[in-house]
Protein backbone atom coordinates (compact mmCIF):
# COMPACT_ATOMS: atom_id res chain seq x y z
CA UNK A 1 0.00 0.00 0.00
CA UNK A 2 1.37 3.40 -1.02
CA UNK A 3 0.34 6.82 0.27
CA UNK A 4 -0.31 9.83 -1.92
CA UNK A 5 -0.73 13.51 -1.10
CA UNK A 6 -4.07 15.31 -1.22
CA UNK A 7 -2.33 17.98 -3.32
CA UNK A 8 -1.13 15.52 -5.91
CA UNK A 9 2.49 16.65 -6.22
CA UNK A 10 4.47 14.41 -3.89
CA UNK A 11 5.88 10.98 -4.68
CA UNK A 12 3.96 7.97 -3.32
CA UNK A 13 5.47 6.61 -0.08
CA UNK A 14 5.07 3.58 2.15
CA UNK A 15 3.47 3.46 5.62
CA UNK A 16 6.74 3.52 7.54
CA UNK A 17 8.14 6.26 5.29
CA UNK A 18 5.31 8.63 6.23
CA UNK A 19 4.91 7.48 9.84
CA UNK A 20 7.39 9.89 11.43
CA UNK A 21 6.66 12.86 9.17
CA UNK A 22 3.90 15.45 9.04
CA UNK A 23 2.71 17.17 5.89
CA UNK A 24 3.69 15.85 2.47
CA UNK A 25 6.38 17.97 0.72
CA UNK A 26 3.70 19.68 -1.43
CA UNK A 27 1.84 20.82 1.70
CA UNK A 28 -0.88 18.15 1.42
CA UNK A 29 -1.87 15.30 3.72
CA UNK A 30 -1.18 11.65 3.03
CA UNK A 31 -3.95 9.19 2.21
CA UNK A 32 -3.81 5.61 0.91
CA UNK A 33 -3.82 5.35 -2.88
CA UNK A 34 -6.99 3.26 -2.61
CA UNK A 35 -9.06 2.19 0.36
CA UNK A 36 -8.90 -1.51 1.21
CA UNK A 37 -12.33 -3.11 0.79
CA UNK A 38 -14.13 -5.38 3.23
CA UNK A 39 -16.93 -7.47 1.70
CA UNK A 40 -19.95 -8.78 3.61
CA UNK A 41 -18.11 -12.10 3.92
CA UNK A 42 -15.07 -10.33 5.36
CA UNK A 43 -17.32 -8.57 7.86
CA UNK A 44 -18.86 -11.89 8.85
CA UNK A 45 -15.41 -13.24 9.62
CA UNK A 46 -14.52 -10.14 11.60
CA UNK A 47 -17.74 -10.01 13.61
CA UNK A 48 -16.51 -12.14 16.51
CA UNK A 49 -12.94 -10.87 16.62
CA UNK A 50 -11.58 -9.23 19.76
CA UNK A 51 -10.07 -5.74 19.54
CA UNK A 52 -6.52 -6.90 18.84
CA UNK A 53 -7.66 -9.26 16.07
CA UNK A 54 -9.78 -6.54 14.52
CA UNK A 55 -6.93 -4.04 14.75
CA UNK A 56 -4.70 -6.49 12.93
CA UNK A 57 -7.34 -7.19 10.24
CA UNK A 58 -7.66 -3.45 9.56
CA UNK A 59 -4.12 -2.16 10.13
CA UNK A 60 -2.35 -4.95 8.23
CA UNK A 61 -4.08 -3.60 5.11
CA UNK A 62 -2.49 -0.19 5.69
CA UNK A 63 0.93 -0.96 7.22
CA UNK A 64 1.93 -3.34 4.45
CA UNK A 65 5.66 -2.68 4.84
CA UNK A 66 5.73 -3.91 8.45
CA UNK A 67 6.09 -7.71 8.60
CA UNK A 68 2.82 -9.26 9.82
CA UNK A 69 4.40 -10.94 12.85
CA UNK A 70 5.95 -7.63 13.99
CA UNK A 71 2.70 -5.72 13.52
CA UNK A 72 0.89 -8.37 15.54
CA UNK A 73 3.35 -7.94 18.43
CA UNK A 74 2.97 -4.15 18.36
CA UNK A 75 -0.83 -4.37 18.35
CA UNK A 76 -0.91 -7.04 21.06
CA UNK A 77 1.14 -4.98 23.46
CA UNK A 78 -0.86 -1.80 22.74
CA UNK A 79 -4.48 -2.85 23.09
CA UNK A 80 -4.61 -4.54 26.50
CA UNK A 81 -7.15 -4.38 29.32
CA UNK A 82 -4.32 -3.11 31.56
CA UNK A 83 -3.69 -0.04 29.37
CA UNK A 84 -7.38 0.71 28.72
CA UNK A 85 -8.51 0.00 32.28
CA UNK A 86 -10.49 3.13 33.19
CA UNK A 87 -13.93 1.73 32.31
CA UNK A 88 -17.30 2.46 33.92
CA UNK A 89 -18.65 0.03 36.48
CA UNK A 90 -20.20 -2.90 34.63
CA UNK A 91 -18.21 -2.38 31.42
CA UNK A 92 -15.54 -4.88 30.44
CA UNK A 93 -12.00 -3.51 30.00
CA UNK A 94 -11.18 -6.50 27.77
CA UNK A 95 -13.47 -4.93 25.14
CA UNK A 96 -10.95 -2.01 24.95
CA UNK A 97 -13.79 0.21 23.60
CA UNK A 98 -16.88 -1.03 25.50
CA UNK A 99 -20.33 -0.20 24.16
CA UNK A 100 -22.38 1.36 26.98
CA UNK A 101 -26.09 1.23 26.13
CA UNK A 102 -28.20 4.17 27.32
CA UNK A 103 -31.46 2.84 25.83
CA UNK A 104 -32.30 0.57 22.86
CA UNK A 105 -30.51 1.93 19.76
CA UNK A 106 -28.70 4.67 21.71
CA UNK A 107 -25.19 3.86 22.90
CA UNK A 108 -21.93 5.40 24.03
CA UNK A 109 -18.86 3.92 22.37
CA UNK A 110 -16.37 4.41 25.19
CA UNK A 111 -12.99 5.47 23.80
CA UNK A 112 -11.58 7.20 26.88
CA UNK A 113 -10.39 4.36 29.07
CA UNK A 114 -6.68 4.81 28.39
CA UNK A 115 -4.04 6.41 30.63
CA UNK A 116 -5.07 10.06 30.03
CA UNK A 117 -8.83 9.30 29.95
CA UNK A 118 -9.35 10.88 26.52
CA UNK A 119 -9.85 9.16 23.15
CA UNK A 120 -6.50 10.34 21.81
CA UNK A 121 -4.94 7.45 23.75
CA UNK A 122 -6.60 5.03 21.30
CA UNK A 123 -4.23 6.08 18.52
CA UNK A 124 -1.35 7.61 20.43
CA UNK A 125 -0.54 4.45 22.41
CA UNK A 126 -0.15 2.58 19.11
CA UNK A 127 1.93 5.40 17.66
CA UNK A 128 4.35 5.21 20.63
CA UNK A 129 4.97 1.52 19.95
CA UNK A 130 5.18 2.04 16.17
CA UNK A 131 7.68 4.90 16.56
CA UNK A 132 9.89 2.83 18.84
CA UNK A 133 9.80 -0.11 16.41
CA UNK A 134 10.64 1.97 13.32
CA UNK A 135 13.39 3.97 15.09
CA UNK A 136 14.98 0.84 16.59
CA UNK A 137 15.12 -0.75 13.15
CA UNK A 138 16.70 2.33 11.61
CA UNK A 139 19.03 2.91 14.58
CA UNK A 140 17.71 6.47 14.79
CA UNK A 141 16.17 8.85 17.28
CA UNK A 142 13.57 11.61 17.20
CA UNK A 143 12.91 14.71 19.31
CA UNK A 144 9.20 15.36 19.30
CA UNK A 145 8.33 19.02 19.76
CA UNK A 146 4.71 19.91 20.39
CA UNK A 147 2.38 22.53 21.79
CA UNK A 148 -0.65 21.61 23.85
CA UNK A 149 -3.52 23.19 25.66
CA UNK A 150 -4.35 19.85 27.29
CA UNK A 151 -5.36 16.50 25.78
CA UNK A 152 -2.91 16.03 22.91
CA UNK A 153 0.18 16.76 24.97
CA UNK A 154 -0.67 14.44 27.82
CA UNK A 155 -1.72 11.68 25.46
CA UNK A 156 1.58 12.00 23.53
CA UNK A 157 3.64 11.98 26.73
CA UNK A 158 1.92 8.88 28.14
CA UNK A 159 2.42 7.14 24.80
CA UNK A 160 6.10 8.08 24.39
CA UNK A 161 7.33 7.86 28.00
CA UNK A 162 10.27 5.50 28.32
CA UNK A 163 10.37 4.68 24.59
CA UNK A 164 13.86 4.15 23.10
CA UNK A 165 14.99 6.76 20.62
CA UNK A 166 12.21 9.22 21.51
CA UNK A 167 12.35 12.47 23.50
CA UNK A 168 9.30 14.67 23.97
CA UNK A 169 9.51 18.45 24.41
CA UNK A 170 5.99 19.64 25.15
CA UNK A 171 5.18 23.34 25.39
CA UNK A 172 2.10 24.43 27.34
CA UNK A 173 0.89 27.88 28.40
CA UNK A 174 2.15 28.45 31.96
CA UNK A 175 -0.70 28.38 34.46
CA UNK A 176 -3.44 28.09 31.81
CA UNK A 177 -4.29 24.37 31.80
CA UNK A 178 -6.65 22.86 34.34
CA UNK A 179 -5.05 21.60 37.56
CA UNK A 180 -5.88 18.04 36.55
CA UNK A 181 -4.36 18.36 33.09
CA UNK A 182 -1.27 20.08 34.47
CA UNK A 183 -0.78 17.39 37.10
CA UNK A 184 -1.33 14.62 34.57
CA UNK A 185 1.54 15.91 32.43
CA UNK A 186 3.92 17.40 34.97
CA UNK A 187 3.85 14.43 37.33
CA UNK A 188 5.62 12.26 34.75
CA UNK A 189 9.18 11.61 35.95
CA UNK A 190 10.47 9.82 32.83
CA UNK A 191 13.88 11.04 31.68
CA UNK A 192 12.73 11.37 28.04
CA UNK A 193 9.77 13.67 28.80
CA UNK A 194 10.37 17.44 29.05
CA UNK A 195 7.49 19.67 30.06
CA UNK A 196 8.09 23.32 29.22
CA UNK A 197 5.64 25.81 30.76
CA UNK A 198 5.85 28.84 28.47
CA UNK A 199 5.13 32.30 29.86
CA UNK A 200 2.40 33.09 27.35
CA UNK A 201 -0.77 31.69 25.81
CA UNK A 202 -1.31 28.59 23.66
CA UNK A 203 -0.77 30.56 20.43
CA UNK A 204 2.70 31.58 21.67
CA UNK A 205 3.52 27.90 22.19
CA UNK A 206 2.31 27.05 18.71
CA UNK A 207 4.29 29.92 17.19
CA UNK A 208 7.47 28.59 18.81
CA UNK A 209 6.85 25.12 17.38
CA UNK A 210 6.32 26.68 13.93
CA UNK A 211 9.46 28.82 14.23
CA UNK A 212 11.59 25.81 15.18
CA UNK A 213 10.08 23.66 12.40
CA UNK A 214 10.73 26.42 9.85
CA UNK A 215 14.42 26.44 10.81
CA UNK A 216 15.18 23.57 8.43
CA UNK A 217 18.84 23.37 9.38
CA UNK A 218 18.07 23.07 13.09
CA UNK A 219 15.18 20.70 12.39
CA UNK A 220 17.38 18.30 10.43
CA UNK A 221 20.40 18.56 12.76
CA UNK A 222 18.33 17.82 15.87
CA UNK A 223 15.83 15.37 14.32
CA UNK A 224 12.78 17.42 15.29
CA UNK A 225 9.48 15.62 14.72
CA UNK A 226 5.82 15.99 15.64
CA UNK A 227 2.82 13.85 16.56
CA UNK A 228 0.05 16.23 15.52
CA UNK A 229 -3.43 15.27 14.47
CA UNK A 230 -2.62 15.03 10.76
CA UNK A 231 -0.35 12.04 11.36
CA UNK A 232 -1.69 9.23 9.17
CA UNK A 233 -0.89 6.56 11.78
CA UNK A 234 -3.29 8.23 14.20
CA UNK A 235 -6.12 8.30 11.67
CA UNK A 236 -5.49 4.66 10.71
CA UNK A 237 -5.58 3.48 14.34
CA UNK A 238 -8.91 5.25 14.86
CA UNK A 239 -10.59 3.34 12.02
CA UNK A 240 -10.53 0.16 14.13
CA UNK A 241 -13.04 1.23 16.78
CA UNK A 242 -15.68 2.08 14.19
CA UNK A 243 -15.60 -1.61 13.22
CA UNK A 244 -15.62 -2.68 16.88
CA UNK A 245 -18.59 -0.41 17.65
CA UNK A 246 -20.52 -1.58 14.59
CA UNK A 247 -20.21 -5.25 15.54
CA UNK A 248 -21.11 -4.55 19.17
CA UNK A 249 -24.30 -2.67 18.22
CA UNK A 250 -25.65 -5.04 15.51
CA UNK A 251 -26.37 -8.78 15.08
CA UNK A 252 -25.91 -8.98 11.33
CA UNK A 253 -24.18 -7.21 8.49
CA UNK A 254 -27.47 -6.14 6.82
CA UNK A 255 -27.89 -3.53 9.52
CA UNK A 256 -26.68 0.05 9.31
CA UNK A 257 -25.65 2.24 12.24
CA UNK A 258 -24.87 5.93 12.63
CA UNK A 259 -22.03 7.48 14.63
CA UNK A 260 -22.08 10.90 16.31
CA UNK A 261 -18.60 12.35 16.68
CA UNK A 262 -17.61 15.34 18.87
CA UNK A 263 -15.31 17.06 16.40
CA UNK A 264 -12.51 19.60 16.28
CA UNK A 265 -9.68 18.82 13.89
CA UNK A 266 -11.81 16.27 11.98
CA UNK A 267 -9.37 13.44 12.79
CA UNK A 268 -11.80 11.20 14.59
CA UNK A 269 -14.67 11.49 12.12
CA UNK A 270 -12.23 11.25 9.19
CA UNK A 271 -11.43 7.74 10.44
CA UNK A 272 -15.18 7.02 10.38
CA UNK A 273 -15.39 8.27 6.81
CA UNK A 274 -12.58 5.92 5.81
CA UNK A 275 -14.22 2.98 7.63
CA UNK A 276 -17.36 3.70 5.58
CA UNK A 277 -15.35 3.89 2.35
CA UNK A 278 -13.89 0.47 3.25
CA UNK A 279 -17.35 -1.08 3.30
CA UNK A 280 -18.53 -0.72 6.90
CA UNK A 281 -22.34 -0.25 6.79
CA UNK A 282 -22.48 3.26 8.26
CA UNK A 283 -25.61 5.28 7.50
CA UNK A 284 -24.67 8.68 8.86
CA UNK A 285 -21.55 10.24 10.29
CA UNK A 286 -22.88 13.00 12.50
CA UNK A 287 -20.34 15.77 13.01
CA UNK A 288 -21.01 17.60 16.30
CA UNK A 289 -19.26 20.89 16.99
CA UNK A 290 -19.33 23.31 19.89
CA UNK A 291 -19.58 27.09 19.43
CA UNK A 292 -16.59 26.81 17.09
CA UNK A 293 -18.84 25.65 14.27
CA UNK A 294 -16.64 25.84 11.16
CA UNK A 295 -17.46 22.21 10.29
CA UNK A 296 -21.20 22.54 10.82
CA UNK A 297 -21.17 25.59 8.58
CA UNK A 298 -19.57 23.55 5.81
CA UNK A 299 -21.99 20.63 6.03
CA UNK A 300 -24.98 22.99 6.10
CA UNK A 301 -23.90 25.44 3.42
CA UNK A 302 -20.93 24.12 1.45
CA UNK A 303 -18.76 27.02 2.66
CA UNK A 304 -15.49 26.19 4.41
CA UNK A 305 -14.35 29.29 6.25
CA UNK A 306 -11.60 28.77 8.84
CA UNK A 307 -11.62 31.36 11.60
CA UNK A 308 -8.86 33.55 12.97
CA UNK A 309 -7.76 33.18 16.57
CA UNK A 310 -9.84 36.28 17.50
CA UNK A 311 -12.94 34.35 16.38
CA UNK A 312 -12.01 31.09 18.06
CA UNK A 313 -13.91 30.82 21.32
CA UNK A 314 -12.76 29.27 24.58
CA UNK A 315 -15.55 26.92 25.57
CA UNK A 316 -16.32 24.28 28.18
CA UNK A 317 -15.47 21.60 25.58
CA UNK A 318 -11.97 23.00 25.05
CA UNK A 319 -10.54 20.13 23.00
CA UNK A 320 -12.93 21.12 20.20
CA UNK A 321 -11.91 24.81 20.25
CA UNK A 322 -10.33 24.92 16.80
CA UNK A 323 -10.27 27.60 14.13
CA UNK A 324 -9.50 25.28 11.22
CA UNK A 325 -10.01 21.53 10.96
CA UNK A 326 -6.59 20.24 10.01
CA UNK A 327 -7.76 16.81 8.76
CA UNK A 328 -10.65 18.18 6.73
CA UNK A 329 -8.54 18.30 3.57
CA UNK A 330 -8.52 14.48 3.55
CA UNK A 331 -12.30 14.34 3.23
CA UNK A 332 -12.42 17.10 0.62
CA UNK A 333 -9.91 15.13 -1.48
CA UNK A 334 -12.45 12.29 -1.67
CA UNK A 335 -15.35 14.72 -2.12
CA UNK A 336 -13.81 16.28 -5.25
CA UNK A 337 -13.11 12.87 -6.78
CA UNK A 338 -9.51 12.59 -5.49
CA UNK A 339 -8.34 15.41 -7.73
CA UNK A 340 -5.15 16.89 -6.23
CA UNK A 341 -5.27 19.91 -8.55
CA UNK A 342 -8.73 20.81 -7.27
CA UNK A 343 -7.64 20.46 -3.64
CA UNK A 344 -4.59 22.61 -4.32
CA UNK A 345 -6.79 25.30 -5.86
CA UNK A 346 -9.23 25.25 -2.91
CA UNK A 347 -6.47 25.44 -0.30
CA UNK A 348 -4.63 28.19 -2.14
CA UNK A 349 -7.50 30.34 -0.81
CA UNK A 350 -7.61 28.71 2.64
CA UNK A 351 -3.84 28.97 3.16
CA UNK A 352 -4.09 32.71 2.48
CA UNK A 353 -6.69 33.05 5.22
CA UNK A 354 -9.65 32.82 2.83
CA UNK A 355 -12.56 30.43 2.31
CA UNK A 356 -14.09 28.27 -0.41
CA UNK A 357 -17.65 27.48 -1.37
CA UNK A 358 -18.67 24.16 -2.94
CA UNK A 359 -22.41 24.88 -2.81
CA UNK A 360 -22.72 25.94 -6.42
CA UNK A 361 -19.92 23.78 -7.78
CA UNK A 362 -20.09 20.55 -9.74
CA UNK A 363 -19.82 18.81 -6.34
CA UNK A 364 -23.25 20.04 -5.37
CA UNK A 365 -26.71 20.86 -6.65
CA UNK A 366 -27.08 24.58 -7.37
CA UNK A 367 -29.57 25.44 -4.66
CA UNK A 368 -28.43 23.34 -1.76
CA UNK A 369 -25.34 21.52 -0.66
CA UNK A 370 -26.54 18.03 -1.44
CA UNK A 371 -23.43 16.23 -2.60
CA UNK A 372 -22.33 15.35 0.90
CA UNK A 373 -25.22 12.98 1.76
CA UNK A 374 -23.65 10.42 -0.56
CA UNK A 375 -20.81 10.33 1.94
CA UNK A 376 -23.30 10.04 4.80
CA UNK A 377 -22.43 13.23 6.65
CA UNK A 378 -24.78 15.24 8.84
CA UNK A 379 -23.91 17.92 11.35
CA UNK A 380 -25.10 20.01 14.26
CA UNK A 381 -23.94 22.50 16.90
CA UNK A 382 -24.01 22.45 20.68
CA UNK A 383 -23.43 25.32 23.09
CA UNK A 384 -22.55 25.64 26.76
CA UNK A 385 -26.24 25.61 27.78
CA UNK A 386 -26.90 22.47 25.73
CA UNK A 387 -23.85 20.80 27.23
CA UNK A 388 -25.00 21.48 30.79
CA UNK A 389 -28.56 20.29 30.00
CA UNK A 390 -27.34 17.15 28.28
CA UNK A 391 -25.00 16.24 31.14
CA UNK A 392 -27.87 16.73 33.63
CA UNK A 393 -30.46 14.83 31.59
CA UNK A 394 -28.10 11.94 30.90
CA UNK A 395 -27.31 11.65 34.58
CA UNK A 396 -30.96 11.86 35.64
CA UNK A 397 -32.33 9.55 32.94
CA UNK A 398 -29.64 6.90 32.68
CA UNK A 399 -27.50 7.43 35.79
CA UNK A 400 -24.50 7.91 33.50
CA UNK A 401 -22.08 10.82 33.89
CA UNK A 402 -20.60 12.13 30.65
CA UNK A 403 -18.04 14.83 29.92
CA UNK A 404 -18.65 18.07 28.02
CA UNK A 405 -17.33 16.87 24.64
CA UNK A 406 -19.38 13.69 24.71
CA UNK A 407 -22.36 15.86 25.70
CA UNK A 408 -21.94 17.89 22.50
CA UNK A 409 -22.02 14.62 20.54
CA UNK A 410 -25.07 13.28 22.37
CA UNK A 411 -26.98 16.56 22.03
CA UNK A 412 -26.62 16.50 18.24
CA UNK A 413 -27.18 12.71 18.08
CA UNK A 414 -30.55 13.06 19.84
CA UNK A 415 -31.68 15.60 17.23
CA UNK A 416 -30.66 13.50 14.24
CA UNK A 417 -31.18 9.88 15.22
CA UNK A 418 -33.64 7.82 13.19
CA UNK A 419 -35.95 4.98 14.30
CA UNK A 420 -34.40 1.57 13.75
CA UNK A 421 -30.87 2.85 13.15
CA UNK A 422 -28.62 2.35 16.18
CA UNK A 423 -26.85 5.62 17.06
CA UNK A 424 -23.39 5.33 18.61
CA UNK A 425 -22.09 8.46 20.31
CA UNK A 426 -18.31 8.43 20.58
CA UNK A 427 -17.24 9.16 24.15
CA UNK A 428 -14.09 11.23 23.74
CA UNK A 429 -13.19 11.96 27.38
CA UNK A 430 -14.22 10.91 30.87
CA UNK A 431 -15.97 13.48 33.08
CA UNK A 432 -13.12 13.37 35.62
CA UNK A 433 -11.03 15.35 33.16
CA UNK A 434 -13.39 18.35 33.26
CA UNK A 435 -14.36 18.66 36.91
CA UNK A 436 -15.38 22.33 36.91
CA UNK A 437 -17.96 21.79 34.17
CA UNK A 438 -19.38 18.71 35.90
CA UNK A 439 -19.66 20.63 39.16
CA UNK A 440 -21.53 23.36 37.31
CA UNK A 441 -23.90 20.89 35.64
CA UNK A 442 -24.53 18.48 38.49
CA UNK A 443 -23.40 20.22 41.68
CA UNK A 444 -21.09 17.37 42.48
CA UNK A 445 -17.65 16.08 41.56
CA UNK A 446 -17.11 13.34 39.00
CA UNK A 447 -15.62 10.09 40.24
CA UNK A 448 -11.94 9.76 39.45
CA UNK A 449 -10.57 6.51 38.06
CA UNK A 450 -8.58 4.43 40.56
CA UNK A 451 -5.04 5.70 40.97
CA UNK A 452 -5.84 9.28 39.90
CA UNK A 453 -7.36 10.40 43.22
CA UNK A 454 -4.26 12.26 44.41
CA UNK A 455 -2.82 13.29 41.05
CA UNK A 456 -2.41 16.96 42.02
CA UNK A 457 -0.32 16.16 45.10
CA UNK A 458 2.33 14.18 43.20
CA UNK A 459 5.72 15.84 42.67
CA UNK A 460 5.86 17.78 39.38
CA UNK A 461 8.72 18.07 36.90
CA UNK A 462 8.69 21.02 34.49
CA UNK A 463 10.68 24.06 33.35
CA UNK A 464 9.22 27.55 33.18
CA UNK A 465 10.60 29.41 30.14
CA UNK A 466 10.04 32.64 28.26
CA UNK A 467 8.14 32.56 24.95
CA UNK A 468 11.44 32.63 23.07
CA UNK A 469 12.11 30.15 20.27
CA UNK A 470 15.91 30.56 20.51
CA UNK A 471 15.90 29.73 24.21
CA UNK A 472 13.76 26.64 23.57
CA UNK A 473 16.13 25.49 20.81
CA UNK A 474 19.03 25.90 23.22
CA UNK A 475 17.15 23.86 25.83
CA UNK A 476 16.63 21.02 23.31
CA UNK A 477 20.32 21.13 22.37
CA UNK A 478 21.43 20.94 26.02
CA UNK A 479 19.09 18.09 26.92
CA UNK A 480 19.96 15.96 23.90
CA UNK A 481 23.72 16.54 23.86
C1 LIG B 1 -9.23 15.94 20.40
C2 LIG B 1 -10.58 15.82 21.03
C3 LIG B 1 -11.77 15.98 20.28
C4 LIG B 1 -11.77 16.34 18.81
O1 LIG B 1 -11.30 15.32 17.99
P1 LIG B 1 -10.81 15.64 16.48
O2 LIG B 1 -10.18 14.40 16.01
O3 LIG B 1 -9.82 16.78 16.61
O4 LIG B 1 -12.01 16.03 15.70
C5 LIG B 1 -12.99 15.80 20.92
N1 LIG B 1 -13.04 15.53 22.24
C6 LIG B 1 -11.93 15.37 22.99
C7 LIG B 1 -12.08 15.09 24.44
C8 LIG B 1 -10.66 15.51 22.42
O5 LIG B 1 -9.56 15.37 23.18
XYZ file of N, CA, C and O and ligand atoms in Angstrom, residues 118-120 151-152 229 234 238 261-269 295 319-320 322 327 403 405-406 428-429 434, ligand 1:
127
model
N -8.776 10.220 27.691
C -9.353 10.881 26.515
C -9.086 9.979 25.303
O -8.151 9.173 25.314
N -9.903 10.132 24.260
C -9.854 9.163 23.154
C -8.537 9.197 22.397
O -8.214 8.250 21.674
N -7.764 10.268 22.551
C -6.500 10.341 21.807
C -5.556 9.194 22.177
O -4.698 8.826 21.384
N -5.255 17.937 26.062
C -5.364 16.505 25.775
C -4.254 15.920 24.906
O -3.745 14.842 25.188
N -3.872 16.618 23.833
C -2.907 16.026 22.910
C -1.555 15.835 23.585
O -0.919 14.789 23.445
N -2.234 16.045 14.818
C -3.432 15.273 14.474
C -3.485 14.888 13.009
O -4.330 14.098 12.614
N -2.209 7.979 13.237
C -3.289 8.227 14.198
C -4.638 7.992 13.560
O -5.519 7.352 14.135
N -7.545 4.906 14.442
C -8.908 5.253 14.865
C -9.983 4.543 14.033
O -11.131 4.444 14.449
N -20.016 12.158 16.352
C -18.600 12.352 16.682
C -18.336 13.796 17.122
O -18.410 14.724 16.305
N -18.016 13.998 18.407
C -17.613 15.340 18.869
C -16.335 15.743 18.146
O -15.318 15.078 18.282
N -16.391 16.816 17.360
C -15.307 17.055 16.398
C -14.615 18.401 16.576
O -15.238 19.397 16.935
N -13.322 18.393 16.286
C -12.513 19.604 16.282
C -11.675 19.622 15.018
O -12.015 20.246 14.019
N -10.573 18.878 15.038
C -9.679 18.818 13.888
C -10.098 17.810 12.816
O -9.361 17.566 11.873
N -11.264 17.172 12.992
C -11.811 16.274 11.981
C -11.021 14.966 11.873
O -11.176 14.204 10.924
N -10.152 14.669 12.854
C -9.368 13.443 12.787
C -10.207 12.217 13.103
O -10.149 11.203 12.402
N -11.000 12.327 14.158
C -11.802 11.197 14.593
C -12.833 10.822 13.528
O -12.910 9.668 13.083
N -13.600 11.801 13.076
C -14.666 11.492 12.116
C -14.092 11.158 10.735
O -14.705 10.412 9.960
N -17.082 23.435 11.000
C -17.461 22.206 10.288
C -18.962 22.143 10.035
O -19.410 21.747 8.958
N -11.301 20.899 23.986
C -10.538 20.129 22.997
C -11.164 20.215 21.610
O -10.629 19.668 20.652
N -12.302 20.890 21.505
C -12.927 21.121 20.202
C -12.859 22.592 19.818
O -13.509 23.015 18.862
N -11.284 24.794 17.915
C -10.333 24.923 16.804
C -10.832 25.987 15.839
O -12.015 26.267 15.754
N -7.607 18.031 9.562
C -7.760 16.807 8.761
C -8.825 16.906 7.673
O -9.026 15.956 6.919
N -18.823 13.592 29.930
C -18.041 14.832 29.917
C -18.651 15.819 28.910
O -19.610 15.494 28.194
N -17.484 17.145 26.075
C -17.327 16.866 24.638
C -18.327 15.802 24.188
O -18.985 15.935 23.158
N -18.420 14.747 24.999
C -19.382 13.686 24.707
C -20.800 14.254 24.732
O -21.657 13.853 23.929
N -15.467 10.829 24.013
C -14.091 11.235 23.740
C -13.295 11.626 24.977
O -12.092 11.853 24.881
N -13.934 11.747 26.132
C -13.187 11.960 27.383
C -14.062 11.507 28.530
O -15.294 11.417 28.390
N -12.821 16.993 33.337
C -13.393 18.348 33.258
C -14.290 18.614 34.470
O -15.485 18.844 34.357
C -9.232 15.935 20.395
C -10.579 15.823 21.027
C -11.773 15.978 20.282
C -11.770 16.340 18.807
O -11.299 15.322 17.987
P -10.811 15.638 16.483
O -10.176 14.399 16.012
O -9.820 16.779 16.614
O -12.007 16.035 15.699
C -12.987 15.801 20.920
N -13.041 15.534 22.241
C -11.934 15.369 22.991
C -12.078 15.089 24.442
C -10.660 15.507 22.418
O -9.559 15.368 23.185
